[in-house]
Amino acid sequence: MTETVAPEPTPEQAALFARVRRLMLIAGLTTALAVAAVLIAIGYRLFRAEGSVVATDTTATLPKGARVLSTAVAGDRLLVTLEVAGAVEIRSFDAKTLKPAGRLSFASEP
């Protein structure tokens, strides 16, 4: 059986083949970089996620006669403004766990 022998490429053909190989290498590396970026973004989102939020039932006890003036959200804090015995007080709670985070009381100067 006879084998087909490919003739040697001319210098112009060899230059064209080299250019095509270089362009294919650039395209392959670009594709690999894009796929890696997508996988990194997906991994970041999966590991950064804090899981599902668990619903909590919490009862905050207020002093007798206290009145809620307003509520607000600031970042990851829940702020409740109260009027307690004529004085204004702000209480802050962690928005995720609803645990008390701090208290700010206002008093008049004598």
JSON list of N, CA and C in Angstrom, two decimals, residues 7-58:
[
{"chain": "A", "resi": 7, "resn": "PRO", "atom": "N", "xyz": [3.74, 17.35, 0.69]},
{"chain": "A", "resi": 7, "resn": "PRO", "atom": "CA", "xyz": [4.93, 18.10, 0.30]},
{"chain": "A", "resi": 7, "resn": "PRO", "atom": "C", "xyz": [5.30, 19.12, 1.38]},
{"chain": "A", "resi": 8, "resn": "GLU", "atom": "N", "xyz": [6.54, 19.48, 1.43]},
{"chain": "A", "resi": 8, "resn": "GLU", "atom": "CA", "xyz": [7.01, 20.49, 2.38]},
{"chain": "A", "resi": 8, "resn": "GLU", "atom": "C", "xyz": [6.33, 21.81, 2.07]},
{"chain": "A", "resi": 9, "resn": "PRO", "atom": "N", "xyz": [5.87, 22.53, 3.13]},
{"chain": "A", "resi": 9, "resn": "PRO", "atom": "CA", "xyz": [5.22, 23.81, 2.86]},
{"chain": "A", "resi": 9, "resn": "PRO", "atom": "C", "xyz": [6.23, 24.86, 2.40]},
{"chain": "A", "resi": 10, "resn": "THR", "atom": "N", "xyz": [5.73, 25.76, 1.64]},
{"chain": "A", "resi": 10, "resn": "THR", "atom": "CA", "xyz": [6.58, 26.86, 1.18]},
{"chain": "A", "resi": 10, "resn": "THR", "atom": "C", "xyz": [6.81, 27.81, 2.36]},
{"chain": "A", "resi": 11, "resn": "PRO", "atom": "N", "xyz": [7.79, 28.71, 2.29]},
{"chain": "A", "resi": 11, "resn": "PRO", "atom": "CA", "xyz": [8.02, 29.64, 3.39]},
{"chain": "A", "resi": 11, "resn": "PRO", "atom": "C", "xyz": [6.80, 30.50, 3.73]},
{"chain": "A", "resi": 12, "resn": "GLU", "atom": "N", "xyz": [6.02, 30.86, 2.71]},
{"chain": "A", "resi": 12, "resn": "GLU", "atom": "CA", "xyz": [4.81, 31.65, 2.97]},
{"chain": "A", "resi": 12, "resn": "GLU", "atom": "C", "xyz": [3.78, 30.82, 3.74]},
{"chain": "A", "resi": 13, "resn": "GLN", "atom": "N", "xyz": [3.67, 29.55, 3.34]},
{"chain": "A", "resi": 13, "resn": "GLN", "atom": "CA", "xyz": [2.73, 28.67, 4.03]},
{"chain": "A", "resi": 13, "resn": "GLN", "atom": "C", "xyz": [3.19, 28.41, 5.47]},
{"chain": "A", "resi": 14, "resn": "ALA", "atom": "N", "xyz": [4.47, 28.23, 5.68]},
{"chain": "A", "resi": 14, "resn": "ALA", "atom": "CA", "xyz": [5.00, 28.00, 7.03]},
{"chain": "A", "resi": 14, "resn": "ALA", "atom": "C", "xyz": [4.74, 29.21, 7.91]},
{"chain": "A", "resi": 15, "resn": "ALA", "atom": "N", "xyz": [4.91, 30.41, 7.37]},
{"chain": "A", "resi": 15, "resn": "ALA", "atom": "CA", "xyz": [4.63, 31.64, 8.13]},
{"chain": "A", "resi": 15, "resn": "ALA", "atom": "C", "xyz": [3.15, 31.73, 8.47]},
{"chain": "A", "resi": 16, "resn": "LEU", "atom": "N", "xyz": [2.29, 31.35, 7.52]},
{"chain": "A", "resi": 16, "resn": "LEU", "atom": "CA", "xyz": [0.84, 31.37, 7.75]},
{"chain": "A", "resi": 16, "resn": "LEU", "atom": "C", "xyz": [0.46, 30.37, 8.84]},
{"chain": "A", "resi": 17, "resn": "PHE", "atom": "N", "xyz": [1.04, 29.16, 8.79]},
{"chain": "A", "resi": 17, "resn": "PHE", "atom": "CA", "xyz": [0.76, 28.15, 9.81]},
{"chain": "A", "resi": 17, "resn": "PHE", "atom": "C", "xyz": [1.19, 28.65, 11.19]},
{"chain": "A", "resi": 18, "resn": "ALA", "atom": "N", "xyz": [2.37, 29.26, 11.27]},
{"chain": "A", "resi": 18, "resn": "ALA", "atom": "CA", "xyz": [2.85, 29.78, 12.55]},
{"chain": "A", "resi": 18, "resn": "ALA", "atom": "C", "xyz": [1.91, 30.86, 13.08]},
{"chain": "A", "resi": 19, "resn": "ARG", "atom": "N", "xyz": [1.45, 31.73, 12.17]},
{"chain": "A", "resi": 19, "resn": "ARG", "atom": "CA", "xyz": [0.53, 32.80, 12.60]},
{"chain": "A", "resi": 19, "resn": "ARG", "atom": "C", "xyz": [-0.79, 32.22, 13.10]},
{"chain": "A", "resi": 20, "resn": "VAL", "atom": "N", "xyz": [-1.33, 31.22, 12.41]},
{"chain": "A", "resi": 20, "resn": "VAL", "atom": "CA", "xyz": [-2.58, 30.59, 12.83]},
{"chain": "A", "resi": 20, "resn": "VAL", "atom": "C", "xyz": [-2.40, 29.91, 14.18]},
{"chain": "A", "resi": 21, "resn": "ARG", "atom": "N", "xyz": [-1.27, 29.23, 14.38]},
{"chain": "A", "resi": 21, "resn": "ARG", "atom": "CA", "xyz": [-1.01, 28.59, 15.68]},
{"chain": "A", "resi": 21, "resn": "ARG", "atom": "C", "xyz": [-0.97, 29.63, 16.81]},
{"chain": "A", "resi": 22, "resn": "ARG", "atom": "N", "xyz": [-0.29, 30.76, 16.55]},
{"chain": "A", "resi": 22, "resn": "ARG", "atom": "CA", "xyz": [-0.19, 31.81, 17.55]},
{"chain": "A", "resi": 22, "resn": "ARG", "atom": "C", "xyz": [-1.58, 32.39, 17.88]},
{"chain": "A", "resi": 23, "resn": "LEU", "atom": "N", "xyz": [-2.39, 32.63, 16.86]},
{"chain": "A", "resi": 23, "resn": "LEU", "atom": "CA", "xyz": [-3.73, 33.16, 17.09]},
{"chain": "A", "resi": 23, "resn": "LEU", "atom": "C", "xyz": [-4.60, 32.16, 17.86]},
{"chain": "A", "resi": 24, "resn": "MET", "atom": "N", "xyz": [-4.45, 30.87, 17.54]},
{"chain": "A", "resi": 24, "resn": "MET", "atom": "CA", "xyz": [-5.21, 29.85, 18.26]},
{"chain": "A", "resi": 24, "resn": "MET", "atom": "C", "xyz": [-4.76, 29.75, 19.71]},
{"chain": "A", "resi": 25, "resn": "LEU", "atom": "N", "xyz": [-3.46, 29.91, 19.95]},
{"chain": "A", "resi": 25, "resn": "LEU", "atom": "CA", "xyz": [-2.95, 29.90, 21.33]},
{"chain": "A", "resi": 25, "resn": "LEU", "atom": "C", "xyz": [-3.52, 31.09, 22.11]},
{"chain": "A", "resi": 26, "resn": "ILE", "atom": "N", "xyz": [-3.56, 32.26, 21.50]},
{"chain": "A", "resi": 26, "resn": "ILE", "atom": "CA", "xyz": [-4.11, 33.45, 22.16]},
{"chain": "A", "resi": 26, "resn": "ILE", "atom": "C", "xyz": [-5.59, 33.24, 22.46]},
{"chain": "A", "resi": 27, "resn": "ALA", "atom": "N", "xyz": [-6.34, 32.71, 21.50]},
{"chain": "A", "resi": 27, "resn": "ALA", "atom": "CA", "xyz": [-7.76, 32.46, 21.70]},
{"chain": "A", "resi": 27, "resn": "ALA", "atom": "C", "xyz": [-7.99, 31.43, 22.80]},
{"chain": "A", "resi": 28, "resn": "GLY", "atom": "N", "xyz": [-7.19, 30.39, 22.83]},
{"chain": "A", "resi": 28, "resn": "GLY", "atom": "CA", "xyz": [-7.32, 29.36, 23.87]},
{"chain": "A", "resi": 28, "resn": "GLY", "atom": "C", "xyz": [-7.02, 29.90, 25.26]},
{"chain": "A", "resi": 29, "resn": "LEU", "atom": "N", "xyz": [-5.95, 30.69, 25.36]},
{"chain": "A", "resi": 29, "resn": "LEU", "atom": "CA", "xyz": [-5.62, 31.27, 26.66]},
{"chain": "A", "resi": 29, "resn": "LEU", "atom": "C", "xyz": [-6.69, 32.26, 27.14]},
{"chain": "A", "resi": 30, "resn": "THR", "atom": "N", "xyz": [-7.23, 33.04, 26.21]},
{"chain": "A", "resi": 30, "resn": "THR", "atom": "CA", "xyz": [-8.30, 33.97, 26.56]},
{"chain": "A", "resi": 30, "resn": "THR", "atom": "C", "xyz": [-9.53, 33.22, 27.06]},
{"chain": "A", "resi": 31, "resn": "THR", "atom": "N", "xyz": [-9.87, 32.15, 26.38]},
{"chain": "A", "resi": 31, "resn": "THR", "atom": "CA", "xyz": [-11.02, 31.34, 26.80]},
{"chain": "A", "resi": 31, "resn": "THR", "atom": "C", "xyz": [-10.78, 30.72, 28.17]},
{"chain": "A", "resi": 32, "resn": "ALA", "atom": "N", "xyz": [-9.58, 30.19, 28.39]},
{"chain": "A", "resi": 32, "resn": "ALA", "atom": "CA", "xyz": [-9.26, 29.59, 29.68]},
{"chain": "A", "resi": 32, "resn": "ALA", "atom": "C", "xyz": [-9.32, 30.64, 30.79]},
{"chain": "A", "resi": 33, "resn": "LEU", "atom": "N", "xyz": [-8.84, 31.84, 30.52]},
{"chain": "A", "resi": 33, "resn": "LEU", "atom": "CA", "xyz": [-8.91, 32.93, 31.51]},
{"chain": "A", "resi": 33, "resn": "LEU", "atom": "C", "xyz": [-10.35, 33.30, 31.82]},
{"chain": "A", "resi": 34, "resn": "ALA", "atom": "N", "xyz": [-11.21, 33.37, 30.80]},
{"chain": "A", "resi": 34, "resn": "ALA", "atom": "CA", "xyz": [-12.62, 33.69, 31.02]},
{"chain": "A", "resi": 34, "resn": "ALA", "atom": "C", "xyz": [-13.32, 32.61, 31.83]},
{"chain": "A", "resi": 35, "resn": "VAL", "atom": "N", "xyz": [-13.06, 31.35, 31.53]},
{"chain": "A", "resi": 35, "resn": "VAL", "atom": "CA", "xyz": [-13.67, 30.26, 32.29]},
{"chain": "A", "resi": 35, "resn": "VAL", "atom": "C", "xyz": [-13.18, 30.29, 33.73]},
{"chain": "A", "resi": 36, "resn": "ALA", "atom": "N", "xyz": [-11.90, 30.55, 33.95]},
{"chain": "A", "resi": 36, "resn": "ALA", "atom": "CA", "xyz": [-11.37, 30.63, 35.31]},
{"chain": "A", "resi": 36, "resn": "ALA", "atom": "C", "xyz": [-12.02, 31.79, 36.08]},
{"chain": "A", "resi": 37, "resn": "ALA", "atom": "N", "xyz": [-12.23, 32.92, 35.42]},
{"chain": "A", "resi": 37, "resn": "ALA", "atom": "CA", "xyz": [-12.86, 34.06, 36.08]},
{"chain": "A", "resi": 37, "resn": "ALA", "atom": "C", "xyz": [-14.29, 33.73, 36.49]},
{"chain": "A", "resi": 38, "resn": "VAL", "atom": "N", "xyz": [-15.02, 33.04, 35.63]},
{"chain": "A", "resi": 38, "resn": "VAL", "atom": "CA", "xyz": [-16.39, 32.65, 35.97]},
{"chain": "A", "resi": 38, "resn": "VAL", "atom": "C", "xyz": [-16.40, 31.67, 37.13]},
{"chain": "A", "resi": 39, "resn": "LEU", "atom": "N", "xyz": [-15.52, 30.70, 37.12]},
{"chain": "A", "resi": 39, "resn": "LEU", "atom": "CA", "xyz": [-15.46, 29.72, 38.22]},
{"chain": "A", "resi": 39, "resn": "LEU", "atom": "C", "xyz": [-15.07, 30.39, 39.54]},
{"chain": "A", "resi": 40, "resn": "ILE", "atom": "N", "xyz": [-14.15, 31.34, 39.49]},
{"chain": "A", "resi": 40, "resn": "ILE", "atom": "CA", "xyz": [-13.76, 32.07, 40.69]},
{"chain": "A", "resi": 40, "resn": "ILE", "atom": "C", "xyz": [-14.94, 32.88, 41.22]},
{"chain": "A", "resi": 41, "resn": "ALA", "atom": "N", "xyz": [-15.67, 33.53, 40.33]},
{"chain": "A", "resi": 41, "resn": "ALA", "atom": "CA", "xyz": [-16.83, 34.32, 40.76]},
{"chain": "A", "resi": 41, "resn": "ALA", "atom": "C", "xyz": [-17.90, 33.42, 41.39]},
{"chain": "A", "resi": 42, "resn": "ILE", "atom": "N", "xyz": [-18.15, 32.27, 40.80]},
{"chain": "A", "resi": 42, "resn": "ILE", "atom": "CA", "xyz": [-19.13, 31.34, 41.37]},
{"chain": "A", "resi": 42, "resn": "ILE", "atom": "C", "xyz": [-18.66, 30.84, 42.73]},
{"chain": "A", "resi": 43, "resn": "GLY", "atom": "N", "xyz": [-17.40, 30.46, 42.83]},
{"chain": "A", "resi": 43, "resn": "GLY", "atom": "CA", "xyz": [-16.86, 29.99, 44.11]},
{"chain": "A", "resi": 43, "resn": "GLY", "atom": "C", "xyz": [-16.92, 31.07, 45.17]},
{"chain": "A", "resi": 44, "resn": "TYR", "atom": "N", "xyz": [-16.61, 32.28, 44.80]},
{"chain": "A", "resi": 44, "resn": "TYR", "atom": "CA", "xyz": [-16.66, 33.40, 45.75]},
{"chain": "A", "resi": 44, "resn": "TYR", "atom": "C", "xyz": [-18.08, 33.59, 46.27]},
{"chain": "A", "resi": 45, "resn": "ARG", "atom": "N", "xyz": [-19.05, 33.54, 45.36]},
{"chain": "A", "resi": 45, "resn": "ARG", "atom": "CA", "xyz": [-20.44, 33.73, 45.78]},
{"chain": "A", "resi": 45, "resn": "ARG", "atom": "C", "xyz": [-20.90, 32.58, 46.67]},
{"chain": "A", "resi": 46, "resn": "LEU", "atom": "N", "xyz": [-20.47, 31.36, 46.39]},
{"chain": "A", "resi": 46, "resn": "LEU", "atom": "CA", "xyz": [-20.89, 30.21, 47.20]},
{"chain": "A", "resi": 46, "resn": "LEU", "atom": "C", "xyz": [-20.28, 30.26, 48.60]},
{"chain": "A", "resi": 47, "resn": "PHE", "atom": "N", "xyz": [-18.99, 30.57, 48.69]},
{"chain": "A", "resi": 47, "resn": "PHE", "atom": "CA", "xyz": [-18.34, 30.56, 49.99]},
{"chain": "A", "resi": 47, "resn": "PHE", "atom": "C", "xyz": [-18.58, 31.83, 50.78]},
{"chain": "A", "resi": 48, "resn": "ARG", "atom": "N", "xyz": [-18.93, 32.91, 50.12]},
{"chain": "A", "resi": 48, "resn": "ARG", "atom": "CA", "xyz": [-19.23, 34.16, 50.80]},
{"chain": "A", "resi": 48, "resn": "ARG", "atom": "C", "xyz": [-20.64, 34.18, 51.35]},
{"chain": "A", "resi": 49, "resn": "ALA", "atom": "N", "xyz": [-21.54, 33.40, 50.75]},
{"chain": "A", "resi": 49, "resn": "ALA", "atom": "CA", "xyz": [-22.93, 33.36, 51.20]},
{"chain": "A", "resi": 49, "resn": "ALA", "atom": "C", "xyz": [-22.97, 32.88, 52.65]},
{"chain": "A", "resi": 50, "resn": "GLU", "atom": "N", "xyz": [-23.82, 33.51, 53.41]},
{"chain": "A", "resi": 50, "resn": "GLU", "atom": "CA", "xyz": [-23.91, 33.17, 54.83]},
{"chain": "A", "resi": 50, "resn": "GLU", "atom": "C", "xyz": [-25.03, 32.19, 55.11]},
{"chain": "A", "resi": 51, "resn": "GLY", "atom": "N", "xyz": [-25.53, 31.60, 54.09]},
{"chain": "A", "resi": 51, "resn": "GLY", "atom": "CA", "xyz": [-26.59, 30.62, 54.27]},
{"chain": "A", "resi": 51, "resn": "GLY", "atom": "C", "xyz": [-27.95, 31.28, 54.33]},
{"chain": "A", "resi": 52, "resn": "SER", "atom": "N", "xyz": [-28.95, 30.47, 54.52]},
{"chain": "A", "resi": 52, "resn": "SER", "atom": "CA", "xyz": [-30.30, 31.00, 54.58]},
{"chain": "A", "resi": 52, "resn": "SER", "atom": "C", "xyz": [-30.52, 31.67, 55.93]},
{"chain": "A", "resi": 53, "resn": "VAL", "atom": "N", "xyz": [-31.36, 32.68, 55.90]},
{"chain": "A", "resi": 53, "resn": "VAL", "atom": "CA", "xyz": [-31.66, 33.42, 57.12]},
{"chain": "A", "resi": 53, "resn": "VAL", "atom": "C", "xyz": [-32.68, 32.64, 57.93]},
{"chain": "A", "resi": 54, "resn": "VAL", "atom": "N", "xyz": [-32.39, 32.45, 59.19]},
{"chain": "A", "resi": 54, "resn": "VAL", "atom": "CA", "xyz": [-33.29, 31.73, 60.07]},
{"chain": "A", "resi": 54, "resn": "VAL", "atom": "C", "xyz": [-34.21, 32.73, 60.74]},
{"chain": "A", "resi": 55, "resn": "ALA", "atom": "N", "xyz": [-35.50, 32.48, 60.65]},
{"chain": "A", "resi": 55, "resn": "ALA", "atom": "CA", "xyz": [-36.47, 33.37, 61.28]},
{"chain": "A", "resi": 55, "resn": "ALA", "atom": "C", "xyz": [-36.40, 33.20, 62.80]},
{"chain": "A", "resi": 56, "resn": "THR", "atom": "N", "xyz": [-36.35, 34.32, 63.50]},
{"chain": "A", "resi": 56, "resn": "THR", "atom": "CA", "xyz": [-36.30, 34.27, 64.95]},
{"chain": "A", "resi": 56, "resn": "THR", "atom": "C", "xyz": [-37.46, 35.06, 65.52]},
{"chain": "A", "resi": 57, "resn": "ASP", "atom": "N", "xyz": [-38.00, 34.57, 66.60]},
{"chain": "A", "resi": 57, "resn": "ASP", "atom": "CA", "xyz": [-39.04, 35.29, 67.34]},
{"chain": "A", "resi": 57, "resn": "ASP", "atom": "C", "xyz": [-38.39, 35.82, 68.60]},
{"chain": "A", "resi": 58, "resn": "THR", "atom": "N", "xyz": [-38.39, 37.14, 68.74]},
{"chain": "A", "resi": 58, "resn": "THR", "atom": "CA", "xyz": [-37.75, 37.78, 69.88]},
{"chain": "A", "resi": 58, "resn": "THR", "atom": "C", "xyz": [-38.71, 38.78, 70.49]}
]
